[in-house]
mmCIF file of C-alpha atoms and ligand atoms in Angstrom:
data_model
loop_
_atom_site.group_PDB
_atom_site.id
_atom_site.type_symbol
_atom_site.label_atom_id
_atom_site.label_comp_id
_atom_site.label_asym_id
_atom_site.label_seq_id
_atom_site.Cartn_x
_atom_site.Cartn_y
_atom_site.Cartn_z
ATOM 1 C CA MET A 1 18.723 30.317 -20.862
ATOM 2 C CA ILE A 2 16.705 28.885 -18.015
ATOM 3 C CA LYS A 3 18.281 29.889 -14.659
ATOM 4 C CA PRO A 4 19.406 26.783 -12.740
ATOM 5 C CA ASP A 5 17.920 26.206 -9.291
ATOM 6 C CA ASP A 6 20.591 24.674 -7.050
ATOM 7 C CA ASN A 7 18.524 25.126 -3.917
ATOM 8 C CA ILE A 8 16.782 21.768 -4.176
ATOM 9 C CA ASN A 9 16.600 21.053 -0.358
ATOM 10 C CA LEU A 10 15.920 17.406 -0.978
ATOM 11 C CA MET A 11 15.900 16.517 2.686
ATOM 12 C CA GLY A 12 13.251 19.173 3.294
ATOM 13 C CA ARG A 13 11.091 17.763 0.372
ATOM 14 C CA PHE A 14 10.949 14.355 2.138
ATOM 15 C CA ASN A 15 9.875 15.926 5.400
ATOM 16 C CA LEU A 16 6.339 14.868 6.413
ATOM 17 C CA LYS A 17 5.969 16.953 9.546
ATOM 18 C CA GLY A 18 2.313 17.991 10.046
ATOM 19 C CA ARG A 19 0.998 15.194 7.840
ATOM 20 C CA ARG A 20 -1.404 12.412 8.986
ATOM 21 C CA ALA A 21 -0.864 9.063 7.286
ATOM 22 C CA LEU A 22 -3.142 6.093 7.329
ATOM 23 C CA VAL A 23 -1.379 2.838 6.388
ATOM 24 C CA THR A 24 -3.844 -0.091 6.217
ATOM 25 C CA GLY A 25 -2.527 -3.543 7.092
ATOM 26 C CA SER A 26 0.462 -2.053 8.977
ATOM 27 C CA ALA A 27 0.594 -4.460 11.821
ATOM 28 C CA ARG A 28 3.068 -6.602 9.878
ATOM 29 C CA GLY A 29 5.108 -6.882 6.666
ATOM 30 C CA ILE A 30 5.339 -4.188 4.015
ATOM 31 C CA GLY A 31 2.674 -1.959 5.629
ATOM 32 C CA ARG A 32 4.574 -1.890 8.871
ATOM 33 C CA ALA A 33 7.863 -0.954 7.126
ATOM 34 C CA ILE A 34 6.123 1.865 5.271
ATOM 35 C CA ALA A 35 4.395 3.122 8.437
ATOM 36 C CA VAL A 36 7.718 3.281 10.302
ATOM 37 C CA ALA A 37 9.362 5.081 7.408
ATOM 38 C CA LEU A 38 6.591 7.715 7.220
ATOM 39 C CA ALA A 39 6.862 8.226 11.057
ATOM 40 C CA GLU A 40 10.671 8.504 10.758
ATOM 41 C CA PHE A 41 10.157 11.394 8.320
ATOM 42 C CA GLY A 42 7.753 13.188 10.608
ATOM 43 C CA ALA A 43 4.170 12.087 9.826
ATOM 44 C CA ARG A 44 1.666 11.206 12.538
ATOM 45 C CA VAL A 45 0.906 7.681 11.509
ATOM 46 C CA ILE A 46 -2.287 5.694 12.007
ATOM 47 C CA VAL A 47 -1.455 2.014 11.990
ATOM 48 C CA HIS A 48 -4.159 -0.493 11.210
ATOM 49 C CA GLY A 49 -4.898 -4.174 11.649
ATOM 50 C CA VAL A 50 -7.955 -6.441 11.512
ATOM 51 C CA LYS A 51 -8.159 -6.528 15.367
ATOM 52 C CA PRO A 52 -5.961 -5.705 18.307
ATOM 53 C CA SER A 53 -2.898 -7.943 18.333
ATOM 54 C CA GLN A 54 0.663 -8.173 19.559
ATOM 55 C CA ASN A 55 1.771 -7.371 16.014
ATOM 56 C CA LEU A 56 -0.294 -4.260 15.956
ATOM 57 C CA SER A 57 0.941 -3.094 19.380
ATOM 58 C CA GLY A 58 4.533 -3.745 18.198
ATOM 59 C CA ALA A 59 3.949 -1.719 15.030
ATOM 60 C CA LEU A 60 2.486 1.112 17.113
ATOM 61 C CA ASP A 61 5.513 1.119 19.473
ATOM 62 C CA ALA A 62 7.790 1.205 16.472
ATOM 63 C CA VAL A 63 6.142 4.280 14.908
ATOM 64 C CA ARG A 64 5.764 6.061 18.174
ATOM 65 C CA LYS A 65 9.579 6.038 18.622
ATOM 66 C CA HIS A 66 9.639 8.562 15.811
ATOM 67 C CA SER A 67 6.164 10.082 16.060
ATOM 68 C CA PRO A 68 4.732 9.885 19.597
ATOM 69 C CA GLU A 69 1.206 11.068 18.655
ATOM 70 C CA SER A 70 0.612 8.127 16.272
ATOM 71 C CA PHE A 71 -2.218 5.704 17.128
ATOM 72 C CA ALA A 72 -3.920 2.499 16.011
ATOM 73 C CA VAL A 73 -7.317 1.640 14.479
ATOM 74 C CA CYS A 74 -8.861 -1.796 13.806
ATOM 75 C CA ALA A 75 -11.370 -3.024 11.270
ATOM 76 C CA ASP A 76 -11.889 -5.965 8.981
ATOM 77 C CA LEU A 77 -11.884 -4.605 5.453
ATOM 78 C CA ARG A 78 -14.090 -7.468 4.318
ATOM 79 C CA GLU A 79 -16.868 -5.534 5.917
ATOM 80 C CA PRO A 80 -18.274 -2.879 3.517
ATOM 81 C CA ASP A 81 -18.623 -0.357 6.423
ATOM 82 C CA ALA A 82 -15.061 -0.748 7.566
ATOM 83 C CA PRO A 83 -13.473 2.143 5.527
ATOM 84 C CA LYS A 84 -16.090 4.581 6.949
ATOM 85 C CA SER A 85 -15.566 3.354 10.489
ATOM 86 C CA ILE A 86 -11.805 3.726 10.163
ATOM 87 C CA LEU A 87 -12.017 7.244 8.754
ATOM 88 C CA ASP A 88 -14.611 8.203 11.363
ATOM 89 C CA ALA A 89 -12.365 7.040 14.163
ATOM 90 C CA ILE A 90 -9.337 8.950 12.736
ATOM 91 C CA SER A 91 -11.448 12.096 12.207
ATOM 92 C CA ARG A 92 -12.525 12.091 15.859
ATOM 93 C CA GLU A 93 -8.904 11.788 16.961
ATOM 94 C CA CYS A 94 -7.044 14.186 14.559
ATOM 95 C CA GLY A 95 -8.934 14.925 11.374
ATOM 96 C CA LEU A 96 -8.922 12.969 8.081
ATOM 97 C CA PRO A 97 -5.576 11.668 6.780
ATOM 98 C CA ASP A 98 -3.875 13.559 4.016
ATOM 99 C CA ILE A 99 -1.679 10.543 3.211
ATOM 100 C CA LEU A 100 -3.367 7.218 2.460
ATOM 101 C CA VAL A 101 -1.406 4.007 1.856
ATOM 102 C CA ALA A 102 -3.888 1.273 0.929
ATOM 103 C CA ASN A 103 -1.777 -1.718 1.694
ATOM 104 C CA ALA A 104 -3.963 -4.379 3.338
ATOM 105 C CA SER A 105 -4.997 -7.192 1.074
ATOM 106 C CA LEU A 106 -6.592 -10.599 1.057
ATOM 107 C CA GLN A 107 -5.033 -13.382 -1.019
ATOM 108 C CA TYR A 108 -6.431 -16.828 -1.611
ATOM 109 C CA ARG A 109 -4.374 -19.384 -3.398
ATOM 110 C CA THR A 110 -7.106 -21.298 -5.198
ATOM 111 C CA LYS A 111 -7.432 -22.317 -8.789
ATOM 112 C CA TRP A 112 -9.943 -20.169 -10.709
ATOM 113 C CA THR A 113 -11.972 -23.399 -11.473
ATOM 114 C CA ASP A 114 -12.475 -23.914 -7.679
ATOM 115 C CA ILE A 115 -12.791 -20.496 -6.196
ATOM 116 C CA THR A 116 -16.158 -19.673 -4.691
ATOM 117 C CA LEU A 117 -18.054 -16.499 -5.457
ATOM 118 C CA GLU A 118 -17.783 -15.628 -1.731
ATOM 119 C CA GLU A 119 -13.980 -15.965 -1.812
ATOM 120 C CA ALA A 120 -13.771 -13.964 -4.990
ATOM 121 C CA ARG A 121 -16.021 -11.227 -3.523
ATOM 122 C CA GLU A 122 -14.014 -10.999 -0.319
ATOM 123 C CA GLN A 123 -10.809 -10.433 -2.169
ATOM 124 C CA MET A 124 -12.467 -7.796 -4.389
ATOM 125 C CA GLN A 125 -13.882 -6.153 -1.309
ATOM 126 C CA VAL A 126 -10.585 -5.836 0.565
ATOM 127 C CA ASN A 127 -8.262 -5.194 -2.410
ATOM 128 C CA PHE A 128 -10.407 -2.965 -4.534
ATOM 129 C CA HIS A 129 -13.689 -1.746 -3.025
ATOM 130 C CA SER A 130 -12.213 -0.736 0.334
ATOM 131 C CA THR A 131 -9.374 1.101 -1.395
ATOM 132 C CA MET A 132 -11.962 3.032 -3.513
ATOM 133 C CA ALA A 133 -13.976 3.859 -0.403
ATOM 134 C CA LEU A 134 -10.950 4.997 1.601
ATOM 135 C CA ILE A 135 -9.923 7.327 -1.316
ATOM 136 C CA GLN A 136 -13.453 8.639 -1.567
ATOM 137 C CA GLY A 137 -13.476 9.304 2.230
ATOM 138 C CA CYS A 138 -10.116 11.096 2.251
ATOM 139 C CA TYR A 139 -10.655 13.142 -0.952
ATOM 140 C CA PRO A 140 -12.682 16.080 0.427
ATOM 141 C CA LEU A 141 -9.899 17.011 2.836
ATOM 142 C CA MET A 142 -7.176 16.545 0.295
ATOM 143 C CA LYS A 143 -9.091 18.657 -2.191
ATOM 144 C CA LYS A 144 -9.766 21.360 0.317
ATOM 145 C CA GLN A 145 -6.197 21.771 1.424
ATOM 146 C CA ARG A 146 -4.926 21.170 -2.110
ATOM 147 C CA TRP A 147 -2.459 18.541 -0.957
ATOM 148 C CA GLY A 148 -2.911 14.800 -0.708
ATOM 149 C CA ARG A 149 -1.069 11.533 -1.441
ATOM 150 C CA VAL A 150 -2.531 8.179 -2.083
ATOM 151 C CA VAL A 151 -0.375 5.131 -2.656
ATOM 152 C CA THR A 152 -1.941 1.714 -3.413
ATOM 153 C CA ILE A 153 0.055 -1.413 -2.915
ATOM 154 C CA GLY A 154 -0.547 -3.611 -5.948
ATOM 155 C CA SER A 155 1.476 -6.636 -7.063
ATOM 156 C CA VAL A 156 3.834 -7.839 -9.734
ATOM 157 C CA GLN A 157 0.836 -10.068 -10.586
ATOM 158 C CA GLU A 158 -0.541 -7.042 -12.461
ATOM 159 C CA PHE A 159 2.114 -8.051 -15.051
ATOM 160 C CA ARG A 160 2.642 -11.696 -14.336
ATOM 161 C CA PRO A 161 -0.597 -13.223 -12.890
ATOM 162 C CA HIS A 162 -0.056 -16.456 -10.887
ATOM 163 C CA PRO A 163 -2.356 -19.326 -12.137
ATOM 164 C CA ASP A 164 -3.502 -20.081 -8.535
ATOM 165 C CA MET A 165 -4.330 -16.441 -7.777
ATOM 166 C CA ALA A 166 -6.405 -15.259 -10.728
ATOM 167 C CA VAL A 167 -8.922 -13.212 -8.683
ATOM 168 C CA TYR A 168 -6.221 -11.675 -6.451
ATOM 169 C CA ALA A 169 -4.220 -10.639 -9.597
ATOM 170 C CA ALA A 170 -7.360 -9.195 -11.172
ATOM 171 C CA SER A 171 -8.171 -7.224 -8.028
ATOM 172 C CA LYS A 172 -4.711 -5.657 -8.161
ATOM 173 C CA SER A 173 -5.059 -4.776 -11.795
ATOM 174 C CA ALA A 174 -8.453 -3.160 -11.062
ATOM 175 C CA GLN A 175 -6.860 -1.159 -8.357
ATOM 176 C CA GLU A 176 -4.024 0.011 -10.630
ATOM 177 C CA ASN A 177 -6.574 1.024 -13.318
ATOM 178 C CA LEU A 178 -8.399 3.117 -10.701
ATOM 179 C CA VAL A 179 -5.133 4.821 -9.785
ATOM 180 C CA ARG A 180 -4.511 5.972 -13.333
ATOM 181 C CA ASN A 181 -8.089 7.093 -13.838
ATOM 182 C CA LEU A 182 -8.278 9.096 -10.581
ATOM 183 C CA ALA A 183 -4.742 10.505 -10.810
ATOM 184 C CA ARG A 184 -5.684 12.310 -14.017
ATOM 185 C CA GLN A 185 -8.871 13.693 -12.514
ATOM 186 C CA VAL A 186 -7.289 15.132 -9.358
ATOM 187 C CA ALA A 187 -3.801 16.102 -10.556
ATOM 188 C CA ALA A 188 -4.643 19.839 -10.683
ATOM 189 C CA GLU A 189 -5.803 19.724 -7.079
ATOM 190 C CA GLY A 190 -2.396 18.954 -5.603
ATOM 191 C CA ILE A 191 -3.317 15.265 -5.085
ATOM 192 C CA CYS A 192 -0.934 12.563 -6.353
ATOM 193 C CA ILE A 193 -2.177 8.968 -6.675
ATOM 194 C CA ASN A 194 0.257 6.172 -7.397
ATOM 195 C CA ASN A 195 0.735 2.441 -7.163
ATOM 196 C CA ILE A 196 3.637 0.248 -5.884
ATOM 197 C CA SER A 197 3.873 -3.277 -7.262
ATOM 198 C CA PRO A 198 5.922 -5.577 -5.057
ATOM 199 C CA GLY A 199 7.418 -8.747 -6.332
ATOM 200 C CA VAL A 200 8.320 -11.533 -3.844
ATOM 201 C CA PHE A 201 8.795 -10.177 -0.325
ATOM 202 C CA ALA A 202 9.657 -12.259 2.722
ATOM 203 C CA THR A 203 6.568 -11.626 4.851
ATOM 204 C CA ASP A 204 4.157 -13.791 6.782
ATOM 205 C CA ARG A 205 1.890 -14.532 3.786
ATOM 206 C CA ASN A 206 4.865 -16.287 2.006
ATOM 207 C CA GLU A 207 6.427 -17.889 5.028
ATOM 208 C CA GLU A 208 4.872 -21.325 4.534
ATOM 209 C CA VAL A 209 5.441 -21.647 0.754
ATOM 210 C CA LEU A 210 8.977 -20.275 0.914
ATOM 211 C CA ALA A 211 9.758 -22.697 3.775
ATOM 212 C CA ASN A 212 9.703 -25.401 1.088
ATOM 213 C CA PRO A 213 13.314 -25.361 -0.277
ATOM 214 C CA GLU A 214 12.345 -26.755 -3.746
ATOM 215 C CA TYR A 215 9.573 -24.128 -4.200
ATOM 216 C CA ALA A 216 11.840 -21.389 -2.807
ATOM 217 C CA LYS A 217 14.548 -22.286 -5.302
ATOM 218 C CA LYS A 218 12.046 -22.241 -8.172
ATOM 219 C CA VAL A 219 11.006 -18.756 -7.116
ATOM 220 C CA THR A 220 14.515 -17.260 -6.667
ATOM 221 C CA ASP A 221 15.501 -18.818 -10.019
ATOM 222 C CA CYS A 222 12.797 -16.682 -11.635
ATOM 223 C CA ILE A 223 13.947 -13.484 -10.085
ATOM 224 C CA PRO A 224 16.894 -11.850 -11.976
ATOM 225 C CA SER A 225 18.365 -10.551 -8.657
ATOM 226 C CA HIS A 226 18.017 -14.108 -7.276
ATOM 227 C CA GLU A 227 16.710 -12.982 -3.860
ATOM 228 C CA TYR A 228 13.507 -12.008 -2.145
ATOM 229 C CA ALA A 229 12.842 -8.477 -0.978
ATOM 230 C CA THR A 230 12.430 -7.502 2.636
ATOM 231 C CA PRO A 231 9.644 -5.105 3.705
ATOM 232 C CA ALA A 232 12.166 -2.239 4.034
ATOM 233 C CA ASP A 233 12.760 -2.441 0.315
ATOM 234 C CA ALA A 234 9.351 -0.895 -0.238
ATOM 235 C CA ALA A 235 9.772 1.974 2.212
ATOM 236 C CA GLY A 236 11.855 4.287 0.078
ATOM 237 C CA ALA A 237 9.528 4.289 -2.843
ATOM 238 C CA ALA A 238 6.479 4.836 -0.598
ATOM 239 C CA LEU A 239 8.221 7.789 1.116
ATOM 240 C CA LEU A 240 8.990 9.329 -2.269
ATOM 241 C CA LEU A 241 5.317 9.047 -3.405
ATOM 242 C CA CYS A 242 3.976 10.346 -0.080
ATOM 243 C CA SER A 243 6.167 13.421 0.084
ATOM 244 C CA ASP A 244 6.851 16.666 -1.768
ATOM 245 C CA ALA A 245 9.889 14.896 -3.352
ATOM 246 C CA GLY A 246 7.348 13.038 -5.479
ATOM 247 C CA ARG A 247 5.090 15.891 -6.190
ATOM 248 C CA TYR A 248 5.252 15.544 -10.001
ATOM 249 C CA ILE A 249 4.732 11.761 -9.994
ATOM 250 C CA THR A 250 1.120 10.713 -10.417
ATOM 251 C CA GLY A 251 -0.727 7.872 -12.035
ATOM 252 C CA SER A 252 2.503 5.817 -12.042
ATOM 253 C CA THR A 253 3.466 2.386 -10.781
ATOM 254 C CA ILE A 254 6.813 1.697 -9.169
ATOM 255 C CA VAL A 255 7.582 -1.973 -9.480
ATOM 256 C CA ILE A 256 9.866 -3.400 -6.719
ATOM 257 C CA ASP A 257 10.544 -6.900 -7.843
ATOM 258 C CA GLY A 258 14.281 -7.458 -8.450
ATOM 259 C CA GLY A 259 13.389 -7.666 -12.187
ATOM 260 C CA LEU A 260 10.831 -10.484 -11.902
ATOM 261 C CA ARG A 261 8.412 -8.850 -14.398
ATOM 262 C CA LEU A 262 11.050 -8.500 -17.126
ATOM 263 C CA PRO A 263 10.813 -10.928 -20.055
ATOM 264 C CA GLY A 264 13.575 -13.567 -19.997
HETATM 265 N N1 LIG B 1 4.594 -10.285 0.362
HETATM 266 C C1 LIG B 1 4.671 -10.326 -1.009
HETATM 267 O O1 LIG B 1 5.491 -11.017 -1.578
HETATM 268 C C2 LIG B 1 3.802 -9.363 -1.792
HETATM 269 C C3 LIG B 1 3.939 -9.456 -3.221
HETATM 270 C C4 LIG B 1 3.096 -8.662 -4.008
HETATM 271 C C5 LIG B 1 2.210 -7.794 -3.411
HETATM 272 N N2 LIG B 1 2.084 -7.758 -2.023
HETATM 273 C C6 LIG B 1 1.136 -6.827 -1.502
HETATM 274 O O2 LIG B 1 1.733 -6.023 -0.446
HETATM 275 C C7 LIG B 1 0.816 -5.712 0.579
HETATM 276 C C8 LIG B 1 1.372 -6.156 1.889
HETATM 277 O O3 LIG B 1 1.676 -7.542 1.861
HETATM 278 P P1 LIG B 1 2.428 -8.299 3.019
HETATM 279 O O4 LIG B 1 2.959 -9.552 2.477
HETATM 280 O O5 LIG B 1 3.305 -7.305 3.751
HETATM 281 O O6 LIG B 1 1.132 -8.623 3.979
HETATM 282 P P2 LIG B 1 1.087 -9.487 5.329
HETATM 283 O O7 LIG B 1 2.409 -9.615 5.973
HETATM 284 O O8 LIG B 1 0.319 -10.709 4.931
HETATM 285 O O9 LIG B 1 0.235 -8.558 6.233
HETATM 286 C C9 LIG B 1 -1.110 -8.278 5.813
HETATM 287 C C10 LIG B 1 -1.666 -7.082 6.635
HETATM 288 O O10 LIG B 1 -2.952 -6.855 6.078
HETATM 289 C C11 LIG B 1 -3.895 -6.925 7.111
HETATM 290 N N3 LIG B 1 -5.114 -7.586 6.630
HETATM 291 C C12 LIG B 1 -5.219 -8.802 6.178
HETATM 292 N N4 LIG B 1 -6.522 -9.100 5.880
HETATM 293 C C13 LIG B 1 -7.206 -8.026 6.277
HETATM 294 C C14 LIG B 1 -8.633 -7.667 6.290
HETATM 295 N N5 LIG B 1 -9.571 -8.517 5.933
HETATM 296 N N6 LIG B 1 -8.942 -6.438 6.762
HETATM 297 C C15 LIG B 1 -8.048 -5.548 7.167
HETATM 298 N N7 LIG B 1 -6.691 -5.788 7.181
HETATM 299 C C16 LIG B 1 -6.299 -7.008 6.679
HETATM 300 C C17 LIG B 1 -3.258 -7.767 8.216
HETATM 301 O O11 LIG B 1 -3.780 -7.401 9.497
HETATM 302 P P3 LIG B 1 -3.527 -8.304 10.816
HETATM 303 O O12 LIG B 1 -2.048 -8.179 11.111
HETATM 304 O O13 LIG B 1 -4.440 -7.692 11.861
HETATM 305 O O14 LIG B 1 -3.902 -9.736 10.433
HETATM 306 C C18 LIG B 1 -1.803 -7.366 8.067
HETATM 307 O O15 LIG B 1 -1.486 -6.203 8.827
HETATM 308 C C19 LIG B 1 -0.467 -6.445 0.168
HETATM 309 O O16 LIG B 1 -1.276 -5.535 -0.541
HETATM 310 C C20 LIG B 1 -0.072 -7.509 -0.793
HETATM 311 O O17 LIG B 1 -1.033 -7.911 -1.704
HETATM 312 C C21 LIG B 1 2.842 -8.513 -1.238
#
């Protein structure tokens, strides 16, 4: 009979002390909630925004309450050199991150018949190519120390693409495909790579559309739980995937959508 191990020490497995976590797009919304959660569990967190802003300073203050050595970096991920400049800045300060949460994204609501090549390319650059480049940049350190965590933030649109966001949805599916491919290749090196797919979250990007009561009702009617998520609803899953508690989870997607993707 296999001897039971009752010494699980689950609190210890969630502890991120000594880890360095980059969370892109963490000035606001889901990224900010994940950044604060990782800091609360001990990681030194690098918050990121396009440029210096009150939101970014607020996010940095919030993470520093838990993890005083945290700091901020800025770069526009539409620029192909941005991932390298972000990682160079972090390396100079404290060494490469061993936790990467690729959260920043660009979303244009434009019918596929009208979207320009430039708009399509920008979304692919931010949502796919920059994620790939950040993973490439963090990988040598993760491999060397035989420990690393990558979490990409996808979307429920991997399962239910919105007709007005075809390229955005495709960019998230490409990212998720990359996650499964890389996860298999690096699993033996102590590196876990996973994806989180949010449904409808009350964040800045949805503020305008959800302010329309008719549209908002249409949306909540589609969600089996009949409510939107708040950014904090993504924090627990991210913490699991970034910690030793999730060490045997790789190449997976956790969908946080109140049941939105389920067939009716
Ligand atoms: N909200 C939802 O309902 C929902 C649903 C499905 C998936 N998601 C995904 O969840 C993630 C977070 O969404 P959210 O709603 O929390 O986002 P949000 O509130 O719109 O915040 C976006 C963050 O990304 C940064 N960002 C935007 N464009 C950027 C660029 N070109 N370069 C670098 N950073 C950029 C922003 O930086 P600044 O603050 O400096 O502008 C901001 O910190 C995204 O990947 C999104 O696709 C969200």
